[in-house]
mmCIF file of C-alpha atoms and ligand atoms in Angstrom:
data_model
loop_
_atom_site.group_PDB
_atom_site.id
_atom_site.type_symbol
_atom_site.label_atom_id
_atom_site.label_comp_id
_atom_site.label_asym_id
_atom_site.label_seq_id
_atom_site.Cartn_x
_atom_site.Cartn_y
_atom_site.Cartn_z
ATOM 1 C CA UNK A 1 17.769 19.584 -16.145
ATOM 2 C CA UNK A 2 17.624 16.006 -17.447
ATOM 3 C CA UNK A 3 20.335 14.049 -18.444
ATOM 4 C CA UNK A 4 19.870 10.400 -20.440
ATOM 5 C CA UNK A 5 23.074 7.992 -20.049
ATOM 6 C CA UNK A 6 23.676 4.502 -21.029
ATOM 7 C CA UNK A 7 26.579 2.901 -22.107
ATOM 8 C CA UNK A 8 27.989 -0.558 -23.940
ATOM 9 C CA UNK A 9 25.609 -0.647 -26.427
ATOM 10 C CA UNK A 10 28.340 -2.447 -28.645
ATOM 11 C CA UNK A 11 25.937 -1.914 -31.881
ATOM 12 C CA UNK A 12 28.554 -4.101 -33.809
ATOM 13 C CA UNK A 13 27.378 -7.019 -32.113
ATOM 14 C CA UNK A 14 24.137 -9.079 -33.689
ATOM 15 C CA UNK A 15 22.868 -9.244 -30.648
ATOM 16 C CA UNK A 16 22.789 -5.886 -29.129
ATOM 17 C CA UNK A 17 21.205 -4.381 -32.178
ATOM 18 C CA UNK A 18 17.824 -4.863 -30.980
ATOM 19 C CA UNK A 19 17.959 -3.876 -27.452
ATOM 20 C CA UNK A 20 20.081 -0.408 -28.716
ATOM 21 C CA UNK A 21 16.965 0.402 -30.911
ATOM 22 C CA UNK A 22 14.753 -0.028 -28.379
ATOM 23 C CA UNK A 23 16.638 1.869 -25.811
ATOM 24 C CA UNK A 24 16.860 4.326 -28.309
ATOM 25 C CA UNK A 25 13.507 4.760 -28.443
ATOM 26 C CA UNK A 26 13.351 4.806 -24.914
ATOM 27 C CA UNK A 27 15.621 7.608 -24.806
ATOM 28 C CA UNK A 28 14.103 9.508 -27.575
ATOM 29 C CA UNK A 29 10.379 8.796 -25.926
ATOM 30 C CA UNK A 30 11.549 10.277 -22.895
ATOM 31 C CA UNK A 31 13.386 13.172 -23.963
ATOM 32 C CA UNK A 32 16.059 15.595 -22.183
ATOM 33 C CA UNK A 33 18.608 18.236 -22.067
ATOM 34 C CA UNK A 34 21.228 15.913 -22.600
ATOM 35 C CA UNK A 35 22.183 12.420 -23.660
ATOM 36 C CA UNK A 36 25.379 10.516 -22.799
ATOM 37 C CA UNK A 37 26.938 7.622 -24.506
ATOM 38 C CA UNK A 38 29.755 6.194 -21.746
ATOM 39 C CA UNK A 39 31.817 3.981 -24.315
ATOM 40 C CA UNK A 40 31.665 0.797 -26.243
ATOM 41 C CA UNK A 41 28.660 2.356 -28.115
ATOM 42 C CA UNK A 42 30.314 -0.215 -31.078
ATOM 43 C CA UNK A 43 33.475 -1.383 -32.092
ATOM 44 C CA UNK A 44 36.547 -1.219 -34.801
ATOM 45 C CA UNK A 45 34.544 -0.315 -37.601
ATOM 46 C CA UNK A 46 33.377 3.106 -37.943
ATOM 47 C CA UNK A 47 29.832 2.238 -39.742
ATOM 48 C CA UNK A 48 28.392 0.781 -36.988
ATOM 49 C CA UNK A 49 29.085 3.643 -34.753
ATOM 50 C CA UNK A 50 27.565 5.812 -37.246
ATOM 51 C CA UNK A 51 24.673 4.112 -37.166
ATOM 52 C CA UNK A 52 24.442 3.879 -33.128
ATOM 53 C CA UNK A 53 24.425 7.120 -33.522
ATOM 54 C CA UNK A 54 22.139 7.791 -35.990
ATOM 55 C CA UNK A 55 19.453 6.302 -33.819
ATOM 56 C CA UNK A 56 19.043 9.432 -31.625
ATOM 57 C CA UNK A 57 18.987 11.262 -34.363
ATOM 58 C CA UNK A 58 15.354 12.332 -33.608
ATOM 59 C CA UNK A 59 16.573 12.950 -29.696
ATOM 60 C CA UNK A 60 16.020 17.054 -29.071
ATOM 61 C CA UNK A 61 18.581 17.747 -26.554
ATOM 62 C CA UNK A 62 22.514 17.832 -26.761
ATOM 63 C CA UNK A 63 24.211 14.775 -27.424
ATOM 64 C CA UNK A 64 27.862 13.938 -26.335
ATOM 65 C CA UNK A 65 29.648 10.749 -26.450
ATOM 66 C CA UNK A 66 32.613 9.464 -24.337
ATOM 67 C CA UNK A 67 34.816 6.489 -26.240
ATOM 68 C CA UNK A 68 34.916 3.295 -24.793
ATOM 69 C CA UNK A 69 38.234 0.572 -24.763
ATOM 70 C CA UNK A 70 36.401 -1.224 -27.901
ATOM 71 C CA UNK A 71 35.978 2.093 -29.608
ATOM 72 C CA UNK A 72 39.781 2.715 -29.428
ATOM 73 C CA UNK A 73 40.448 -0.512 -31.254
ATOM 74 C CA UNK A 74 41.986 -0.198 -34.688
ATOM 75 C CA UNK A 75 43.237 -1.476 -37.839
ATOM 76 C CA UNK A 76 46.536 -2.790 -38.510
ATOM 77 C CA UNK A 77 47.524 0.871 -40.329
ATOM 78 C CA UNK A 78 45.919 2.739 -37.460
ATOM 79 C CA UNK A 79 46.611 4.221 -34.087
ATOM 80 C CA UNK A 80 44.680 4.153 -31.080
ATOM 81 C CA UNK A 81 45.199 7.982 -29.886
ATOM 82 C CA UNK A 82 44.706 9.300 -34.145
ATOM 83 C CA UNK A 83 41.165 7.536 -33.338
ATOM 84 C CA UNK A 84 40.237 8.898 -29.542
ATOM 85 C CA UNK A 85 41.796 12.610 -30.894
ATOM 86 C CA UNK A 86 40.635 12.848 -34.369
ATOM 87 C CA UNK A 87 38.716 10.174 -36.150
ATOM 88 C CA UNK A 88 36.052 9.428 -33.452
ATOM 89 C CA UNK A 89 35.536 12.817 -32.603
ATOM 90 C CA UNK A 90 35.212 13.413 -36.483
ATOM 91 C CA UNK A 91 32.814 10.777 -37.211
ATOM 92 C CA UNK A 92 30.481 11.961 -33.699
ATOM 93 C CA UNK A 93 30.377 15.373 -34.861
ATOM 94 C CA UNK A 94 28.811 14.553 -38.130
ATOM 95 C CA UNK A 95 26.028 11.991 -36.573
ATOM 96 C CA UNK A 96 25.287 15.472 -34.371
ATOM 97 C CA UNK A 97 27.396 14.199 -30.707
ATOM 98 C CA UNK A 98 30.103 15.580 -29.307
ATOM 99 C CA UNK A 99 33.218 13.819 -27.489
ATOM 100 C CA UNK A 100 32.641 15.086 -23.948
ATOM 101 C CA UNK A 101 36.238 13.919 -23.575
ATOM 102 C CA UNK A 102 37.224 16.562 -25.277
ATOM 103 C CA UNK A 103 34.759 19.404 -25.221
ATOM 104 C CA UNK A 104 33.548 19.610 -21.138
ATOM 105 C CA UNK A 105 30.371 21.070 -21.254
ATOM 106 C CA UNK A 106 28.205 23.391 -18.521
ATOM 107 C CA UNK A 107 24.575 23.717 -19.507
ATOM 108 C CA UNK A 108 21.597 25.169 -16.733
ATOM 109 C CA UNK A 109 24.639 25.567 -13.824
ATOM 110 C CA UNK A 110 25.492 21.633 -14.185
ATOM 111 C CA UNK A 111 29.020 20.879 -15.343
ATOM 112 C CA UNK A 112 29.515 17.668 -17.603
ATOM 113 C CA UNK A 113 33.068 16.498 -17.809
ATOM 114 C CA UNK A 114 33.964 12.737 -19.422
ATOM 115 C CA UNK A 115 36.752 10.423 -20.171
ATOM 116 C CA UNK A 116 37.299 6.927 -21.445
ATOM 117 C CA UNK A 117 39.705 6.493 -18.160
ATOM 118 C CA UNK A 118 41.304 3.323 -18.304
ATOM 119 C CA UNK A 119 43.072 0.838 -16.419
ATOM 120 C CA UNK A 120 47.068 0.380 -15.021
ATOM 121 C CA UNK A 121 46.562 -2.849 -13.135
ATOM 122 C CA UNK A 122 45.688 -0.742 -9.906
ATOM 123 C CA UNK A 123 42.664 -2.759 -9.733
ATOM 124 C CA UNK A 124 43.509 -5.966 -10.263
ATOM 125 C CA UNK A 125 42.966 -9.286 -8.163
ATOM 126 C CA UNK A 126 46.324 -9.207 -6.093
ATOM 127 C CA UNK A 127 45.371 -12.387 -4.291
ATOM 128 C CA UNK A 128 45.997 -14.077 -7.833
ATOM 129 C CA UNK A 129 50.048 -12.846 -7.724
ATOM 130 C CA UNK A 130 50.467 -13.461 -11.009
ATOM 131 C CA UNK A 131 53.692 -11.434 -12.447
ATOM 132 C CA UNK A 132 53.122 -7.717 -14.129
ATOM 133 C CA UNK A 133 54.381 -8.879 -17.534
ATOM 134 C CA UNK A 134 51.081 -10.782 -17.921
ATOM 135 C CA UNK A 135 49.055 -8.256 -17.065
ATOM 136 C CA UNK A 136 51.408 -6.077 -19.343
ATOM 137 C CA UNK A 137 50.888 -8.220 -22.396
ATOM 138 C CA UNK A 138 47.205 -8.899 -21.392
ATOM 139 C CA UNK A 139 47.338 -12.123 -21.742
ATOM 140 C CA UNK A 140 46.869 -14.440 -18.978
ATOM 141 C CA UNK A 141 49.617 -17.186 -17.999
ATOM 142 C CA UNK A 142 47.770 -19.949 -19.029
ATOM 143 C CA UNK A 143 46.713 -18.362 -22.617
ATOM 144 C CA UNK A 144 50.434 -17.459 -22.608
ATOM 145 C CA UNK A 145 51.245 -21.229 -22.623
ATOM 146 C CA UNK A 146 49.612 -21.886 -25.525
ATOM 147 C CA UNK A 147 49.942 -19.223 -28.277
ATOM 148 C CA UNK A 148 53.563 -19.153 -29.835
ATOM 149 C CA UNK A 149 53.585 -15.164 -30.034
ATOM 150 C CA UNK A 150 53.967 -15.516 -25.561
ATOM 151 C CA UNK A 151 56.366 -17.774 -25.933
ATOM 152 C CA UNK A 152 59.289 -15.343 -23.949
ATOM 153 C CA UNK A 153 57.310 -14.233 -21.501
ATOM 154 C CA UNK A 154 55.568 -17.529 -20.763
ATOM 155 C CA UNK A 155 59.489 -18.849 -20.711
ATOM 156 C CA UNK A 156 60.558 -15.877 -18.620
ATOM 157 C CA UNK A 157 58.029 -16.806 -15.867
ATOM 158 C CA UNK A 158 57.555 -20.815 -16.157
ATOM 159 C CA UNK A 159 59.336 -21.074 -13.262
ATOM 160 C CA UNK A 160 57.456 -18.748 -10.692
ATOM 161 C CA UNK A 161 53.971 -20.433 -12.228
ATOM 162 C CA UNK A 162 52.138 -22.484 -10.297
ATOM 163 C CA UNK A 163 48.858 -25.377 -11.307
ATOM 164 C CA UNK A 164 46.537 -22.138 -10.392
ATOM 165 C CA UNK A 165 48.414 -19.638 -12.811
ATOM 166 C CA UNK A 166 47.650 -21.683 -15.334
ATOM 167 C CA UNK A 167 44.051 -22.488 -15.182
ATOM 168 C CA UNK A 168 43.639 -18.476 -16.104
ATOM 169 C CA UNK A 169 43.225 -18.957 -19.495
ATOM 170 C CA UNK A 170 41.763 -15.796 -20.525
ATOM 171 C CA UNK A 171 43.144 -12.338 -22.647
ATOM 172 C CA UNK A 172 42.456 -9.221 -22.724
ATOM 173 C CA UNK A 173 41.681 -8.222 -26.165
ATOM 174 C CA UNK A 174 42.901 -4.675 -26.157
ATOM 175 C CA UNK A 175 46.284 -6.381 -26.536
ATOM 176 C CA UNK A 176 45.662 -7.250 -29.825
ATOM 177 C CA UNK A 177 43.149 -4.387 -31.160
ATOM 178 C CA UNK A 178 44.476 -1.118 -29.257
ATOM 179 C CA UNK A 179 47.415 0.390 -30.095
ATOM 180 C CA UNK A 180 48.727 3.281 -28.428
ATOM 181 C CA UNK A 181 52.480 5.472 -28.161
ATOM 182 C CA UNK A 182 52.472 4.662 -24.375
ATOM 183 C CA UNK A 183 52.007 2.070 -21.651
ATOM 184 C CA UNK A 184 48.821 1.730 -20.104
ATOM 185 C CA UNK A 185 50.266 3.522 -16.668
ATOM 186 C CA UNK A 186 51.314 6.460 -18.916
ATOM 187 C CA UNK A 187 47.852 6.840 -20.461
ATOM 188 C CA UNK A 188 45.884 6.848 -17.481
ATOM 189 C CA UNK A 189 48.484 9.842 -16.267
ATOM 190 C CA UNK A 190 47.487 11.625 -19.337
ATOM 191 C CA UNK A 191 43.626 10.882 -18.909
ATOM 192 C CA UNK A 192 44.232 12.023 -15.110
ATOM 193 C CA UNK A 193 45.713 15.438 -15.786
ATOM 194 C CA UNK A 194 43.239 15.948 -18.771
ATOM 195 C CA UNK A 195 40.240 14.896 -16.236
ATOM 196 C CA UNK A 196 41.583 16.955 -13.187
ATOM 197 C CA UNK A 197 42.231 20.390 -15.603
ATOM 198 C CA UNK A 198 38.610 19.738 -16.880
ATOM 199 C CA UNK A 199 37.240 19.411 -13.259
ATOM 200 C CA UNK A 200 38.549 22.478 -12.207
ATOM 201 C CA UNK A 201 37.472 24.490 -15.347
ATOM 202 C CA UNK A 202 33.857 23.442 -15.389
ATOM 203 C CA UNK A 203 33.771 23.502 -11.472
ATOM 204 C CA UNK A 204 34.508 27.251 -12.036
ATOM 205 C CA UNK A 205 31.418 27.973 -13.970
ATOM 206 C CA UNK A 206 28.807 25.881 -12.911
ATOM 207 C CA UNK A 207 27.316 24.880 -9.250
ATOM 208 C CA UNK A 208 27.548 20.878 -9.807
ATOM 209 C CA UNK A 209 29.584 18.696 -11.724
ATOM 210 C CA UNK A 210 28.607 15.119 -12.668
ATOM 211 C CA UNK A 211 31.608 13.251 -14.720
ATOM 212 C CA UNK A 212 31.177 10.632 -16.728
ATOM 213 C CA UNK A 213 33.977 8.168 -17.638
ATOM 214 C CA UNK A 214 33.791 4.483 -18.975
ATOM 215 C CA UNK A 215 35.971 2.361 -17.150
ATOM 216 C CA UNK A 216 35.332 2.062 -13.162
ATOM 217 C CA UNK A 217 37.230 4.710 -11.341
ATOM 218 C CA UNK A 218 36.857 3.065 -7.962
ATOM 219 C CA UNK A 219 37.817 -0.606 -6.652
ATOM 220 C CA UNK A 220 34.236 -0.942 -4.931
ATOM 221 C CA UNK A 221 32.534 -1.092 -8.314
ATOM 222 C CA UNK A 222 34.293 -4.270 -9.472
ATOM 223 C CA UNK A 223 31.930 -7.312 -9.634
ATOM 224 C CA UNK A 224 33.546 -9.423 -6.659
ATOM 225 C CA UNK A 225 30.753 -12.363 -7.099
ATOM 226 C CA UNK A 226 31.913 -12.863 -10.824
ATOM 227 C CA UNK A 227 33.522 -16.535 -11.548
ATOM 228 C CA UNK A 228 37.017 -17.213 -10.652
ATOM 229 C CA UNK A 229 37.724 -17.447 -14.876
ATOM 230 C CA UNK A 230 36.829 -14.166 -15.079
ATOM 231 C CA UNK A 231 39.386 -12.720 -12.147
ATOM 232 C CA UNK A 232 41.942 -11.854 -14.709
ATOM 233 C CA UNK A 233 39.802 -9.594 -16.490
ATOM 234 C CA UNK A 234 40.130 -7.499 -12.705
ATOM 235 C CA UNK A 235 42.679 -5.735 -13.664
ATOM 236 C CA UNK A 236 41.224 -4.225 -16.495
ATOM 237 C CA UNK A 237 38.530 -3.174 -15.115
ATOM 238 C CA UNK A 238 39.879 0.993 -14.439
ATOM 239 C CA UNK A 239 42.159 2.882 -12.239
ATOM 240 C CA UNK A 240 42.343 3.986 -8.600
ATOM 241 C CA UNK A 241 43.933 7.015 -9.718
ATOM 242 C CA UNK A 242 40.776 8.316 -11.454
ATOM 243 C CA UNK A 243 38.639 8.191 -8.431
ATOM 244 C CA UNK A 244 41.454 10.005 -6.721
ATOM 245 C CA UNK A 245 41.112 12.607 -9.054
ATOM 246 C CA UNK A 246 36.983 12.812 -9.257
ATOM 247 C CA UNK A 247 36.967 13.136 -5.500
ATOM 248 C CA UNK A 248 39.310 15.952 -5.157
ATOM 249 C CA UNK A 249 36.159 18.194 -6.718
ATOM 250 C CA UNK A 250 34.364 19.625 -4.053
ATOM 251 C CA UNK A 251 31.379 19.951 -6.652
ATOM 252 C CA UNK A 252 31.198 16.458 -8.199
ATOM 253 C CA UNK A 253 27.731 14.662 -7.215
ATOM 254 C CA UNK A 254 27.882 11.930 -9.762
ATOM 255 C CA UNK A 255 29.858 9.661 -11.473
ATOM 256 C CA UNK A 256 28.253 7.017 -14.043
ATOM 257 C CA UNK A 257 30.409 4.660 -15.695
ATOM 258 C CA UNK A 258 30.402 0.847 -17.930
ATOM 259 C CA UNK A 259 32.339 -1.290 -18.890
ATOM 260 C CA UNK A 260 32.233 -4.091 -16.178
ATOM 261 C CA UNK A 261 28.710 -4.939 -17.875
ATOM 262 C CA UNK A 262 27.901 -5.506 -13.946
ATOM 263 C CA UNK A 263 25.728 -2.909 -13.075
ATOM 264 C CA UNK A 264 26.275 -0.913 -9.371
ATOM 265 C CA UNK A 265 25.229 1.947 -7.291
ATOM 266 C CA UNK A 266 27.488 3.147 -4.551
ATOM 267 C CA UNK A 267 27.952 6.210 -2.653
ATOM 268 C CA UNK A 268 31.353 6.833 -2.268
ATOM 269 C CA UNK A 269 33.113 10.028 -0.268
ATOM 270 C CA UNK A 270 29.556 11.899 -0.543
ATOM 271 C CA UNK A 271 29.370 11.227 -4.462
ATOM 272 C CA UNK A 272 26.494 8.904 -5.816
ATOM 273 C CA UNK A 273 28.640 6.369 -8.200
ATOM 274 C CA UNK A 274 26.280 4.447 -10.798
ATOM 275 C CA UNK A 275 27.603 1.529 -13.227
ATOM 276 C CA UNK A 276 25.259 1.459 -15.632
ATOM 277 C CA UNK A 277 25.529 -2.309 -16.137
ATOM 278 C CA UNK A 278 24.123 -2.652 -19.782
ATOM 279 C CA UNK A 279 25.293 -6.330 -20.988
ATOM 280 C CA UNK A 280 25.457 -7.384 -24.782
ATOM 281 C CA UNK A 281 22.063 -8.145 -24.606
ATOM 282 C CA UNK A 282 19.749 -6.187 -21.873
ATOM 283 C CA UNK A 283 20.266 -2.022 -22.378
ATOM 284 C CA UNK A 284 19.754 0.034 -19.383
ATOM 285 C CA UNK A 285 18.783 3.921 -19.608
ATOM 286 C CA UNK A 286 19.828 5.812 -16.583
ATOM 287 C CA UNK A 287 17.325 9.001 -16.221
ATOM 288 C CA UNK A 288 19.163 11.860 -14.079
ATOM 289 C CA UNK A 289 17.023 14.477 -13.504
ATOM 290 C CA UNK A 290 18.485 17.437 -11.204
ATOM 291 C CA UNK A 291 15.250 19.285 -11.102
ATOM 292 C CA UNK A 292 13.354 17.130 -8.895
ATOM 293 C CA UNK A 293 16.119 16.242 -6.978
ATOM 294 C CA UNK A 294 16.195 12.057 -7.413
ATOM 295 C CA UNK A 295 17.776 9.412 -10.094
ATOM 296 C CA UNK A 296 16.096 6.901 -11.158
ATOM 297 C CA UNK A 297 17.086 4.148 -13.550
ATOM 298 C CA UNK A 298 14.507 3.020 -16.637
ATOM 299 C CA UNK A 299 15.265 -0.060 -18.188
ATOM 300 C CA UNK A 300 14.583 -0.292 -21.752
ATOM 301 C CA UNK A 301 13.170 -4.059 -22.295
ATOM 302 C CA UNK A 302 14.688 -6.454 -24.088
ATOM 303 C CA UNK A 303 12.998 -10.198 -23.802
ATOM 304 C CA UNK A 304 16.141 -12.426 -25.008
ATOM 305 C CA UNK A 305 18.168 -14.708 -22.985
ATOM 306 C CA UNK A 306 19.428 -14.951 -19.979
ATOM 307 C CA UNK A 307 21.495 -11.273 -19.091
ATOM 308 C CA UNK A 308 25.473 -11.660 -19.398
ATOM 309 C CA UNK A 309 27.133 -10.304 -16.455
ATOM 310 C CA UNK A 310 30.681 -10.660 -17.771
ATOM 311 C CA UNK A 311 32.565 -8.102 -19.829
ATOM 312 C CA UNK A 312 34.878 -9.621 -22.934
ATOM 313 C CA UNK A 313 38.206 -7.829 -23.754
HETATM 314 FE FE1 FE2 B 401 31.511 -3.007 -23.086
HETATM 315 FE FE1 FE2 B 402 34.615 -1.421 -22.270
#
């Protein structure tokens, strides 16, 4: 049993077109039982992800697909959960995927379960102390102070604010491009029960369960070398509450995950834990292959310019 994941391939980007093709030749070159896209594979528009798609088209095995933050952002008319329920799913099942999210799957006695997860803040940087609200409107105090639309909550705060608030300039851009019914804490409850009810049904019929989710479901993943501008960005990052849940099955033995673009291996409660790490511009394959016992990462080459190691909204 061989399973192929990668994830952030962000094929709506100029410059992650060229190391996605090649890394999906990789994939196709090397072959499996099953491929996994872990999120971001592109953005708002729906073309691109077709055609991210479309470039395994020629890969043999099963192909599933978990959404990523970017691939939950809309257009003005459109809704955040219509897209992760209905239109991605949709769109994946006529490029040949799946949305593992949705559909768990248990194929040779290995259980697959996904999820986009997401983030409630559990994660962030607490040593910064900057108030909730901020992390609430994802936008950082000192972006607050200078776009009009923050004006209340930068006014609300000014006076607990300190010099250091406000050299975090950054935002998160989910605050402008997702839109969803609920808070952020109320979607990763959702996500939780959904993951937990999927654990325990594939766990059931199969003898080992790797899950799959795209934002980090454990604090030890997050970068903690990355650049002070960037500690902001911390918070969305994942949720405690999903490793909590992934380490309650007695069956799990993997968890691969993306979004910090910082790639990781850990082994946490028993459980090897793998951040796949793929940037805008360098693509990483992760080759897990059950039958000999041993994962190994390939990377799939891509000679540009120095490797990003910093996620963007
Ligand atoms: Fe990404
Ligand atoms: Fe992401």
């Amino acid at each position: 049993m061989r399973i192929l994941i990668t994830a952030d391939l962000h094929y709506d980007i100029a410059r992650s077109r060229e190391p996605t093709e090649a890394l999906a030749r990789r994939a196709i070159e090397t072959g499996g039982d099953c491929l996994v896209l872990v999120g971001d594979s592109a953005g708002r528009a729906i073309g691109p992800l077709r055609a991210c798609l479309r470039l395994f088209a020629d890969f043999s095995g099963r192909k599933l697909l978990v959404p990523g933050n970017h691939c939950l952002w809309c257009n003005p008319d459109e809704d955040s959960l219509d897209r992760y329920e209905r239109i991605l799913p949709a769109a994946a099942w006529e490029e040949g995927f799946a949305v593992l999210d949705h559909e768990p799957v248990v194929c040779d006695g290995v259980g697959l379960v996904g999820s986009v997860g997401w983030y409630d803040y559990s994660l962030r940087d607490h040593s910064l102390d900057i108030p909730l609200p901020f992390y609430e409107a994802k936008v950082s105090p000192g972006a607050a102070a200078r776009l009009d639309e923050h004006d209340d909550l930068f006014d609300a705060h000014r006076h607990t604010l300190t010099d250091r608030h406000l050299t975090f300039g950054a935002r998160w851009m989910d605050g402008v491009h997702v839109r969803l019914p609920f808070t952020d804490e109320q979607f990763v409850d959702l996500l939780a029960h959904k993951l937990a009810r999927q654990l325990a049904d594939v766990s059931a019929r199969s003898d080992r369960v790797v899950a799959l989710l795209h934002h980090l479901p454990f604090e030890r993943l997050v970068p903690d070398s990355r650049p002070e501008r960037l500690a902001f960005a911390a918070a969305y990052m994942g949720a405690r509450r999903f490793g909590e849940v992934l380490l309650a099955c007695d069956k799990l033995t993997h968890v691969y995950c993306g979004h910090s673009h910082w790639p990781a291996r850990r082994r946490i409660g028993g459980v090897k834990v793998v951040n796949i790490g793929s940037t805008y511009t360098h693509k990483h394959l992760e080759v897990l292959d059950l039958v000999a016992g041993r994962c190994e990462s390939v990377r799939a080459s891509t000679a540009r310019s120095q490797p990003e190691t910093a996620p963007r909204g």
